[in-house]
Amino acid sequence: MPRALILSLQPPGGGGVQARRYAKLLPHLPAAGWEFHVVGPDPRLDAVTPEPFPGQERFCHYSRRVSRSQRCAIRRNRRRPGTPLHLWFGLRQLIHRWLERLGRHDPQAHALEGLRATALATAARLPCDVVAGICPDFRVLEVAREVAGRLGKPFIAIYDDPFGHREKGHFHPAHPERQRAVLAAAAGAVFASPLTLERYREEGLLGATPARFLPDCFEPGEAPPAAPPDPATLTLFHPGNLGPWRPIEPLLEAARRWRPEEQGGLQIQLYGYLYAAARAAIRSDPRLRQIVQVHAAASNERSHQLAEAADGLLVLIGPRHNDNLPSKFFEYLPHATPVLVAGPAGNPLQWIVEDLEKGIYCDIESSAAIFDALVELRRRAGWFRERHRHNLDAIAAYAAPAVAAAWGAAFDGFLAARPAP
């Protein structure tokens, strides 16, 4: 069975988006004729929320080269703010950061050197047939290309996110010549969004390199028993972090209108990081404090329970990111819970939501559009749940076994078109 060695700064076993994306795939790839082995920083040192998964010891190979300031930051963030250990690790983080600056230490270069060394050691023990790297950490692609060259193996570039600046309707690639060089050396390229793939073609970055769009997936059988909805209150659940690039001010304005216009109860449950301006807006408004609750990040298992218990899953896409296909949408597809997606016009997820009849897509920058979507979600929630039952075959196209089979076919195709150098 062919074996791929994949370099990533967010390996499975951690709690990040990339980590979860590949944790779902790895156990199913052998059935597609491939083994993927991922090299990355040890999540015990580099992830706030480690998320072990079946097959972790078999498929993951971890480097311990994580800068001391980063280790302290992770240990600090695992403690409740204000506790003695939180303050202690925060102080140590500041000291190590100062020492690293003094010694001109580059934390990312240190982590990349760990990837390089661990990848070569792993390849010596488990010979591989192809080497890949995962972007948006672009230097990972360059290190993966170097490792592939040293091993005499084909190289594949994986773009979970583009490398460059995005704005509405436009993409400005960073270091285009370096990207062209990496992609020209690749046997193939995988993109997590069809629009990102289209942009790379339009910018002339891909050249003749074969490329495929492959979506995220869900793990079959994860949905727990359904909880009965509360007809008096519309409850929305948002898993994951919200930075200022995903502005929620229009959502908050729509929430302010809810009770004055006699729409009944509304509860918005946000889990994970929320940017400071949004937190301040919620704290300063008594109406919002009754509607919006911000909680600490939940484990993946717990998040599925919360998704099943909610009346709606909330997915937010930043206005500049009209090529993003958020992992959280695919993660919770096995649930009958309808989805409210607020994002920019033209995002490919709009077509997927409508094709699967999973919920409503609206403009993230329009409080009126979000308000109307909330009203519609409440009115049609039962219909969406019924359509879920009728659309199981279409939804199954995004299950991990099906997507893993597409990855295996893509790698087979790349190697057939561009064999080893």
Short mmCIF file of C-alpha atoms in Angstrom, two decimals:
data_model
loop_
_atom_site.label_atom_id
_atom_site.label_comp_id
_atom_site.label_asym_id
_atom_site.label_seq_id
_atom_site.Cartn_x
_atom_site.Cartn_y
_atom_site.Cartn_z
CA MET A 1 0.00 0.00 0.00
CA PRO A 2 1.47 3.41 -0.93
CA ARG A 3 2.32 5.74 1.92
CA ALA A 4 2.23 9.55 2.03
CA LEU A 5 4.25 11.59 4.51
CA ILE A 6 2.48 14.89 5.23
CA LEU A 7 4.00 17.86 7.06
CA SER A 8 1.70 20.16 9.01
CA LEU A 9 1.97 22.70 11.82
CA GLN A 10 -1.52 21.62 12.98
CA PRO A 11 -1.30 17.82 13.04
CA PRO A 12 -4.14 15.52 14.09
CA GLY A 13 -4.35 15.05 17.82
CA GLY A 14 -4.60 18.81 18.37
CA GLY A 15 -7.69 20.95 18.53
CA GLY A 16 -7.22 23.17 15.47
CA VAL A 17 -9.17 23.11 12.21
CA GLN A 18 -6.47 21.33 10.20
CA ALA A 19 -5.93 18.85 13.03
CA ARG A 20 -9.58 17.85 13.08
CA ARG A 21 -9.86 17.76 9.26
CA TYR A 22 -7.16 15.10 8.89
CA ALA A 23 -8.00 13.19 12.09
CA LYS A 24 -11.30 12.32 10.42
CA LEU A 25 -9.61 11.12 7.23
CA LEU A 26 -6.61 9.12 8.44
CA PRO A 27 -8.42 5.98 9.69
CA HIS A 28 -10.38 5.67 6.41
CA LEU A 29 -7.54 6.14 3.91
CA PRO A 30 -6.25 2.52 4.02
CA ALA A 31 -9.62 1.41 2.61
CA ALA A 32 -8.91 3.84 -0.27
CA GLY A 33 -5.53 2.17 -0.85
CA TRP A 34 -3.33 4.73 0.94
CA GLU A 35 -1.72 5.37 4.30
CA PHE A 36 -1.22 9.01 5.28
CA HIS A 37 1.34 9.64 8.02
CA VAL A 38 1.37 13.18 9.42
CA VAL A 39 4.39 14.91 10.95
CA GLY A 40 3.85 17.93 13.20
CA PRO A 41 4.50 19.52 16.60
CA ASP A 42 3.42 17.42 19.58
CA PRO A 43 -0.11 18.59 20.54
CA ARG A 44 0.75 18.16 24.22
CA LEU A 45 3.16 21.06 23.73
CA ASP A 46 1.43 23.03 20.99
CA ALA A 47 -2.36 22.65 21.28
CA VAL A 48 -4.61 24.26 23.87
CA THR A 49 -7.08 21.37 23.56
CA PRO A 50 -5.50 18.04 22.58
CA GLU A 51 -8.05 15.80 20.84
CA PRO A 52 -6.82 12.17 20.65
CA PHE A 53 -8.36 10.04 17.90
CA PRO A 54 -8.30 6.37 16.83
CA GLY A 55 -5.08 5.56 14.99
CA GLN A 56 -3.15 8.52 16.41
CA GLU A 57 -0.13 6.44 17.47
CA ARG A 58 -0.06 4.67 14.10
CA PHE A 59 -0.45 7.64 11.77
CA CYS A 60 1.04 10.63 13.65
CA HIS A 61 4.72 11.35 14.27
CA TYR A 62 5.37 14.31 16.53
CA SER A 63 8.26 16.73 16.89
CA ARG A 64 9.05 18.19 20.29
CA ARG A 65 10.76 21.27 18.79
CA VAL A 66 8.33 23.85 20.10
CA SER A 67 9.72 27.16 21.39
CA ARG A 68 9.64 27.64 25.15
CA SER A 69 7.53 30.81 24.87
CA GLN A 70 4.94 28.84 22.88
CA ARG A 71 4.95 25.98 25.37
CA CYS A 72 4.32 28.43 28.21
CA ALA A 73 1.55 30.18 26.24
CA ILE A 74 -0.21 26.86 25.69
CA ARG A 75 0.09 25.88 29.35
CA ARG A 76 -1.17 29.32 30.40
CA ASN A 77 -4.19 29.08 28.10
CA ARG A 78 -5.14 25.72 29.58
CA ARG A 79 -5.71 27.44 32.95
CA ARG A 80 -8.57 29.63 34.00
CA PRO A 81 -7.62 33.34 33.72
CA GLY A 82 -6.52 34.90 37.00
CA THR A 83 -5.51 31.66 38.70
CA PRO A 84 -1.95 31.37 40.09
CA LEU A 85 -0.88 28.88 37.40
CA HIS A 86 -2.31 31.09 34.65
CA LEU A 87 -0.28 34.03 35.97
CA TRP A 88 2.84 31.88 36.51
CA PHE A 89 2.91 30.52 32.95
CA GLY A 90 2.11 33.99 31.59
CA LEU A 91 5.16 35.37 33.38
CA ARG A 92 7.33 32.54 32.08
CA GLN A 93 6.00 33.17 28.57
CA LEU A 94 7.06 36.82 28.74
CA ILE A 95 10.53 35.90 30.02
CA HIS A 96 11.12 33.28 27.32
CA ARG A 97 9.80 35.60 24.62
CA TRP A 98 12.28 38.27 25.74
CA LEU A 99 15.14 35.75 25.76
CA GLU A 100 14.16 34.47 22.31
CA ARG A 101 14.15 38.00 20.90
CA LEU A 102 17.53 38.63 22.51
CA GLY A 103 18.92 35.49 20.85
CA ARG A 104 17.10 36.19 17.54
CA HIS A 105 15.22 32.95 17.90
CA ASP A 106 12.54 32.35 15.22
CA PRO A 107 9.76 30.15 16.69
CA GLN A 108 8.40 29.13 13.29
CA ALA A 109 11.84 28.30 11.91
CA HIS A 110 12.46 26.22 15.04
CA ALA A 111 9.17 24.33 14.49
CA LEU A 112 9.94 23.84 10.78
CA GLU A 113 13.35 22.41 11.59
CA GLY A 114 11.55 19.97 13.86
CA LEU A 115 9.24 18.99 11.00
CA ARG A 116 12.21 18.46 8.68
CA ALA A 117 14.15 16.29 11.15
CA THR A 118 11.10 14.27 12.21
CA ALA A 119 9.99 13.72 8.61
CA LEU A 120 13.42 12.40 7.59
CA ALA A 121 13.60 10.16 10.67
CA THR A 122 10.10 8.84 10.01
CA ALA A 123 10.89 8.17 6.33
CA ALA A 124 13.97 6.19 7.35
CA ARG A 125 11.78 3.98 9.52
CA LEU A 126 8.64 3.93 7.32
CA PRO A 127 9.60 4.40 3.66
CA CYS A 128 7.13 6.68 1.88
CA ASP A 129 6.01 7.07 -1.74
CA VAL A 130 5.15 10.76 -1.68
CA VAL A 131 5.76 13.81 0.55
CA ALA A 132 3.18 16.58 1.03
CA GLY A 133 2.89 19.81 2.99
CA ILE A 134 -0.15 21.78 4.17
CA CYS A 135 -0.57 25.54 3.69
CA PRO A 136 -1.54 28.36 4.78
CA ASP A 137 1.78 27.96 6.60
CA PHE A 138 3.56 28.36 3.27
CA ARG A 139 7.05 27.61 4.55
CA VAL A 140 5.75 24.12 5.36
CA LEU A 141 5.29 23.57 1.61
CA GLU A 142 8.86 24.64 0.96
CA VAL A 143 10.19 22.32 3.68
CA ALA A 144 8.06 19.44 2.34
CA ARG A 145 9.41 20.06 -1.18
CA GLU A 146 12.95 19.96 0.22
CA VAL A 147 12.28 16.71 2.11
CA ALA A 148 10.75 15.17 -1.02
CA GLY A 149 13.86 16.14 -3.00
CA ARG A 150 16.20 14.61 -0.42
CA LEU A 151 14.19 11.38 -0.45
CA GLY A 152 13.78 11.35 -4.24
CA LYS A 153 9.98 11.24 -3.93
CA PRO A 154 7.16 13.20 -5.60
CA PHE A 155 5.88 16.26 -3.76
CA ILE A 156 2.22 17.31 -3.37
CA ALA A 157 1.04 20.74 -2.21
CA ILE A 158 -2.09 20.98 -0.05
CA TYR A 159 -3.81 24.36 0.34
CA ASP A 160 -6.27 24.32 3.22
CA ASP A 161 -6.21 28.11 2.87
CA PRO A 162 -4.61 30.37 0.26
CA PHE A 163 -1.35 32.14 0.97
CA GLY A 164 -1.98 35.85 0.50
CA HIS A 165 -4.39 38.69 1.19
CA ARG A 166 -8.10 38.31 0.49
CA GLU A 167 -10.68 41.02 0.09
CA LYS A 168 -14.16 41.06 -1.41
CA GLY A 169 -13.94 39.53 -4.86
CA HIS A 170 -10.14 39.75 -4.99
CA PHE A 171 -7.12 37.69 -3.99
CA HIS A 172 -3.58 39.05 -3.81
CA PRO A 173 -1.15 36.12 -3.55
CA ALA A 174 1.83 36.52 -1.26
CA HIS A 175 5.26 35.81 -2.79
CA PRO A 176 3.80 34.68 -6.15
CA GLU A 177 7.19 33.64 -7.55
CA ARG A 178 7.89 31.39 -4.59
CA GLN A 179 4.41 29.91 -4.91
CA ARG A 180 4.88 29.28 -8.64
CA ALA A 181 8.20 27.56 -7.92
CA VAL A 182 6.65 25.28 -5.29
CA LEU A 183 3.65 24.41 -7.45
CA ALA A 184 5.79 23.82 -10.53
CA ALA A 185 7.75 21.24 -8.53
CA ALA A 186 4.58 19.52 -7.31
CA ALA A 187 3.14 16.34 -8.79
CA GLY A 188 -0.26 17.74 -7.84
CA ALA A 189 -2.10 20.20 -5.62
CA VAL A 190 -5.18 19.80 -3.42
CA PHE A 191 -7.41 22.76 -2.53
CA ALA A 192 -10.01 22.89 0.25
CA SER A 193 -12.21 25.31 -1.72
CA PRO A 194 -13.16 25.31 -5.41
CA LEU A 195 -12.93 29.13 -5.45
CA THR A 196 -9.36 29.07 -4.09
CA LEU A 197 -8.43 26.62 -6.84
CA GLU A 198 -10.03 28.89 -9.43
CA ARG A 199 -8.15 31.91 -8.08
CA TYR A 200 -4.80 30.09 -8.23
CA ARG A 201 -5.50 29.21 -11.85
CA GLU A 202 -6.54 32.76 -12.71
CA GLU A 203 -3.38 34.18 -11.10
CA GLY A 204 -1.22 31.80 -13.17
CA LEU A 205 0.21 30.19 -10.04
CA LEU A 206 -0.68 26.60 -10.92
CA GLY A 207 0.71 26.41 -14.44
CA ALA A 208 0.40 22.83 -15.71
CA THR A 209 0.31 21.22 -12.27
CA PRO A 210 -2.71 18.89 -11.86
CA ALA A 211 -5.06 20.09 -9.10
CA ARG A 212 -8.20 18.92 -7.31
CA PHE A 213 -10.77 20.40 -4.95
CA LEU A 214 -11.45 18.05 -2.03
CA PRO A 215 -13.92 19.11 0.71
CA ASP A 216 -13.86 18.58 4.43
CA CYS A 217 -15.90 15.69 5.84
CA PHE A 218 -17.77 14.32 8.83
CA GLU A 219 -17.23 11.15 10.81
CA PRO A 220 -20.23 8.83 10.31
CA GLY A 221 -22.22 7.83 13.34
CA GLU A 222 -21.26 10.78 15.55
CA ALA A 223 -24.74 12.25 15.95
CA PRO A 224 -26.17 11.43 19.42
CA PRO A 225 -29.94 10.94 20.00
CA ALA A 226 -31.94 14.03 19.14
CA ALA A 227 -33.13 16.32 21.92
CA PRO A 228 -36.70 17.68 21.67
CA PRO A 229 -36.65 21.35 20.53
CA ASP A 230 -38.12 24.09 22.71
CA PRO A 231 -40.89 25.72 20.62
CA ALA A 232 -40.80 28.89 22.74
CA THR A 233 -37.09 29.67 22.28
CA LEU A 234 -34.83 29.57 19.21
CA THR A 235 -31.43 28.32 20.38
CA LEU A 236 -28.37 28.76 18.16
CA PHE A 237 -25.02 27.06 18.76
CA HIS A 238 -21.70 28.33 17.40
CA PRO A 239 -18.66 26.06 17.90
CA GLY A 240 -15.16 27.42 17.54
CA ASN A 241 -13.40 30.75 17.71
CA LEU A 242 -14.57 34.15 16.47
CA GLY A 243 -11.93 36.73 15.67
CA PRO A 244 -12.61 40.23 14.32
CA TRP A 245 -12.33 38.90 10.76
CA ARG A 246 -15.72 37.25 11.45
CA PRO A 247 -17.63 40.31 12.70
CA ILE A 248 -20.75 39.56 14.75
CA GLU A 249 -22.00 43.15 15.20
CA PRO A 250 -24.77 42.64 12.55
CA LEU A 251 -25.81 39.43 14.35
CA LEU A 252 -25.94 41.33 17.65
CA GLU A 253 -28.05 44.07 16.05
CA ALA A 254 -30.48 41.41 14.75
CA ALA A 255 -30.62 39.91 18.25
CA ARG A 256 -31.52 43.30 19.74
CA ARG A 257 -34.59 43.43 17.45
CA TRP A 258 -35.82 39.95 18.37
CA ARG A 259 -37.83 40.53 21.55
CA PRO A 260 -39.11 44.04 20.77
CA GLU A 261 -40.68 42.60 17.61
CA GLU A 262 -42.28 39.77 19.63
CA GLN A 263 -40.45 36.90 18.01
CA GLY A 264 -40.33 34.87 21.24
CA GLY A 265 -37.21 33.67 23.01
CA LEU A 266 -33.73 33.66 21.47
CA GLN A 267 -30.53 32.15 22.86
CA ILE A 268 -27.16 32.36 21.08
CA GLN A 269 -24.51 30.11 22.60
CA LEU A 270 -20.94 30.94 21.52
CA TYR A 271 -18.11 28.56 22.44
CA GLY A 272 -14.41 29.43 22.31
CA TYR A 273 -12.59 32.72 21.76
CA LEU A 274 -14.59 35.87 21.01
CA TYR A 275 -12.80 39.11 20.10
CA ALA A 276 -12.71 41.87 22.70
CA ALA A 277 -14.97 44.42 20.94
CA ALA A 278 -17.80 41.90 20.64
CA ARG A 279 -17.43 40.85 24.28
CA ALA A 280 -17.60 44.50 25.33
CA ALA A 281 -20.72 45.10 23.22
CA ILE A 282 -22.48 42.15 24.86
CA ARG A 283 -21.44 43.16 28.40
CA SER A 284 -22.64 46.74 27.91
CA ASP A 285 -26.15 45.86 26.66
CA PRO A 286 -28.64 44.25 29.11
CA ARG A 287 -30.72 42.87 26.21
CA LEU A 288 -27.71 41.15 24.66
CA ARG A 289 -26.58 39.74 28.00
CA GLN A 290 -29.91 37.90 28.21
CA ILE A 291 -29.56 36.49 24.68
CA VAL A 292 -25.86 35.83 24.05
CA GLN A 293 -23.74 33.59 26.28
CA VAL A 294 -20.00 33.08 25.73
CA HIS A 295 -18.52 29.81 26.99
CA ALA A 296 -15.09 28.22 27.07
CA ALA A 297 -14.22 26.00 24.13
CA ALA A 298 -15.92 22.59 24.22
CA SER A 299 -14.34 19.26 23.32
CA ASN A 300 -15.28 17.75 19.98
CA GLU A 301 -17.46 15.11 21.67
CA ARG A 302 -19.26 17.72 23.74
CA SER A 303 -19.72 19.99 20.72
CA HIS A 304 -21.69 17.26 18.94
CA GLN A 305 -24.03 16.97 21.90
CA LEU A 306 -24.54 20.74 21.85
CA ALA A 307 -25.16 20.73 18.09
CA GLU A 308 -27.82 18.06 18.44
CA ALA A 309 -29.56 19.88 21.29
CA ALA A 310 -29.70 23.25 19.46
CA ASP A 311 -32.46 24.47 17.16
CA GLY A 312 -29.86 25.79 14.73
CA LEU A 313 -26.13 25.63 14.04
CA LEU A 314 -24.57 29.04 13.42
CA VAL A 315 -21.74 29.25 10.86
CA LEU A 316 -20.03 32.60 10.21
CA ILE A 317 -17.72 33.38 7.27
CA GLY A 318 -15.73 36.63 7.26
CA PRO A 319 -16.68 39.20 4.58
CA ARG A 320 -13.22 38.92 2.93
CA HIS A 321 -13.21 35.13 2.89
CA ASN A 322 -15.64 34.37 0.13
CA ASP A 323 -13.67 31.24 -0.79
CA ASN A 324 -13.74 29.65 2.71
CA LEU A 325 -15.66 26.43 3.31
CA PRO A 326 -15.76 26.33 7.14
CA SER A 327 -14.94 22.94 8.62
CA LYS A 328 -17.65 23.29 11.26
CA PHE A 329 -20.34 23.05 8.57
CA PHE A 330 -19.09 19.64 7.43
CA GLU A 331 -18.28 18.43 10.95
CA TYR A 332 -21.94 18.62 11.99
CA LEU A 333 -23.60 17.45 8.76
CA PRO A 334 -24.81 14.13 10.25
CA HIS A 335 -27.06 16.10 12.62
CA ALA A 336 -30.57 16.98 11.53
CA THR A 337 -30.04 20.40 13.13
CA PRO A 338 -30.60 23.09 10.45
CA VAL A 339 -27.82 25.55 9.71
CA LEU A 340 -27.81 29.33 9.48
CA VAL A 341 -24.76 30.43 7.48
CA ALA A 342 -23.90 34.12 7.41
CA GLY A 343 -21.22 34.91 4.87
CA PRO A 344 -20.29 36.93 1.77
CA ALA A 345 -22.16 36.58 -1.50
CA GLY A 346 -20.70 34.07 -3.92
CA ASN A 347 -19.21 31.74 -1.32
CA PRO A 348 -19.34 28.13 -2.60
CA LEU A 349 -20.96 27.02 0.66
CA GLN A 350 -24.17 28.81 -0.34
CA TRP A 351 -24.72 26.31 -3.15
CA ILE A 352 -23.93 23.34 -0.89
CA VAL A 353 -26.34 24.53 1.83
CA GLU A 354 -29.13 25.01 -0.70
CA ASP A 355 -28.39 21.78 -2.59
CA LEU A 356 -28.51 19.70 0.60
CA GLU A 357 -31.51 21.69 1.93
CA LYS A 358 -29.64 22.06 5.21
CA GLY A 359 -30.61 25.60 6.12
CA ILE A 360 -30.34 29.26 5.15
CA TYR A 361 -27.49 31.37 3.76
CA CYS A 362 -27.52 35.15 4.33
CA ASP A 363 -25.27 38.22 4.15
CA ILE A 364 -22.98 38.43 7.21
CA GLU A 365 -22.78 42.24 6.94
CA SER A 366 -26.55 42.85 6.94
CA SER A 367 -28.40 42.81 10.26
CA ALA A 368 -31.70 42.89 8.35
CA ALA A 369 -30.73 39.81 6.32
CA ILE A 370 -29.65 37.97 9.47
CA PHE A 371 -32.88 38.92 11.26
CA ASP A 372 -34.98 37.65 8.34
CA ALA A 373 -32.92 34.44 8.28
CA LEU A 374 -33.56 33.91 12.00
CA VAL A 375 -37.30 34.35 11.46
CA GLU A 376 -37.23 31.94 8.51
CA LEU A 377 -35.15 29.40 10.42
CA ARG A 378 -37.66 29.37 13.24
CA ARG A 379 -40.59 29.05 10.81
CA ARG A 380 -39.03 26.26 8.69
CA ALA A 381 -36.99 24.36 11.30
CA GLY A 382 -39.26 21.31 11.14
CA TRP A 383 -39.12 21.27 7.33
CA PHE A 384 -35.31 21.36 7.33
CA ARG A 385 -35.18 18.46 9.77
CA GLU A 386 -37.52 16.47 7.54
CA ARG A 387 -35.46 17.22 4.42
CA HIS A 388 -32.35 15.98 6.24
CA ARG A 389 -33.97 12.55 6.55
CA HIS A 390 -34.74 12.51 2.81
CA ASN A 391 -31.30 13.77 1.70
CA LEU A 392 -29.08 11.26 3.51
CA ASP A 393 -27.57 9.93 0.27
CA ALA A 394 -26.49 13.39 -0.87
CA ILE A 395 -25.13 14.20 2.60
CA ALA A 396 -23.18 10.90 2.62
CA ALA A 397 -20.98 12.25 -0.20
CA TYR A 398 -19.25 14.30 2.55
CA ALA A 399 -18.74 11.37 4.94
CA ALA A 400 -15.11 10.60 5.81
CA PRO A 401 -14.98 7.24 3.93
CA ALA A 402 -16.23 8.86 0.71
CA VAL A 403 -13.90 11.85 0.97
CA ALA A 404 -10.96 9.58 1.87
CA ALA A 405 -11.65 7.59 -1.31
CA ALA A 406 -11.50 10.86 -3.28
CA TRP A 407 -8.12 11.68 -1.67
CA GLY A 408 -6.77 8.26 -2.63
CA ALA A 409 -7.99 8.68 -6.21
CA ALA A 410 -6.49 12.18 -6.40
CA PHE A 411 -3.06 10.99 -5.23
CA ASP A 412 -3.20 8.04 -7.65
CA GLY A 413 -4.01 10.46 -10.45
CA PHE A 414 -1.23 12.87 -9.54
CA LEU A 415 1.41 10.14 -9.48
CA ALA A 416 0.17 8.68 -12.77
CA ALA A 417 0.38 12.11 -14.45
CA ARG A 418 3.70 13.09 -12.85
CA PRO A 419 5.69 10.06 -11.65
CA ALA A 420 8.65 10.26 -9.31
CA PRO A 421 11.56 12.42 -10.50
#
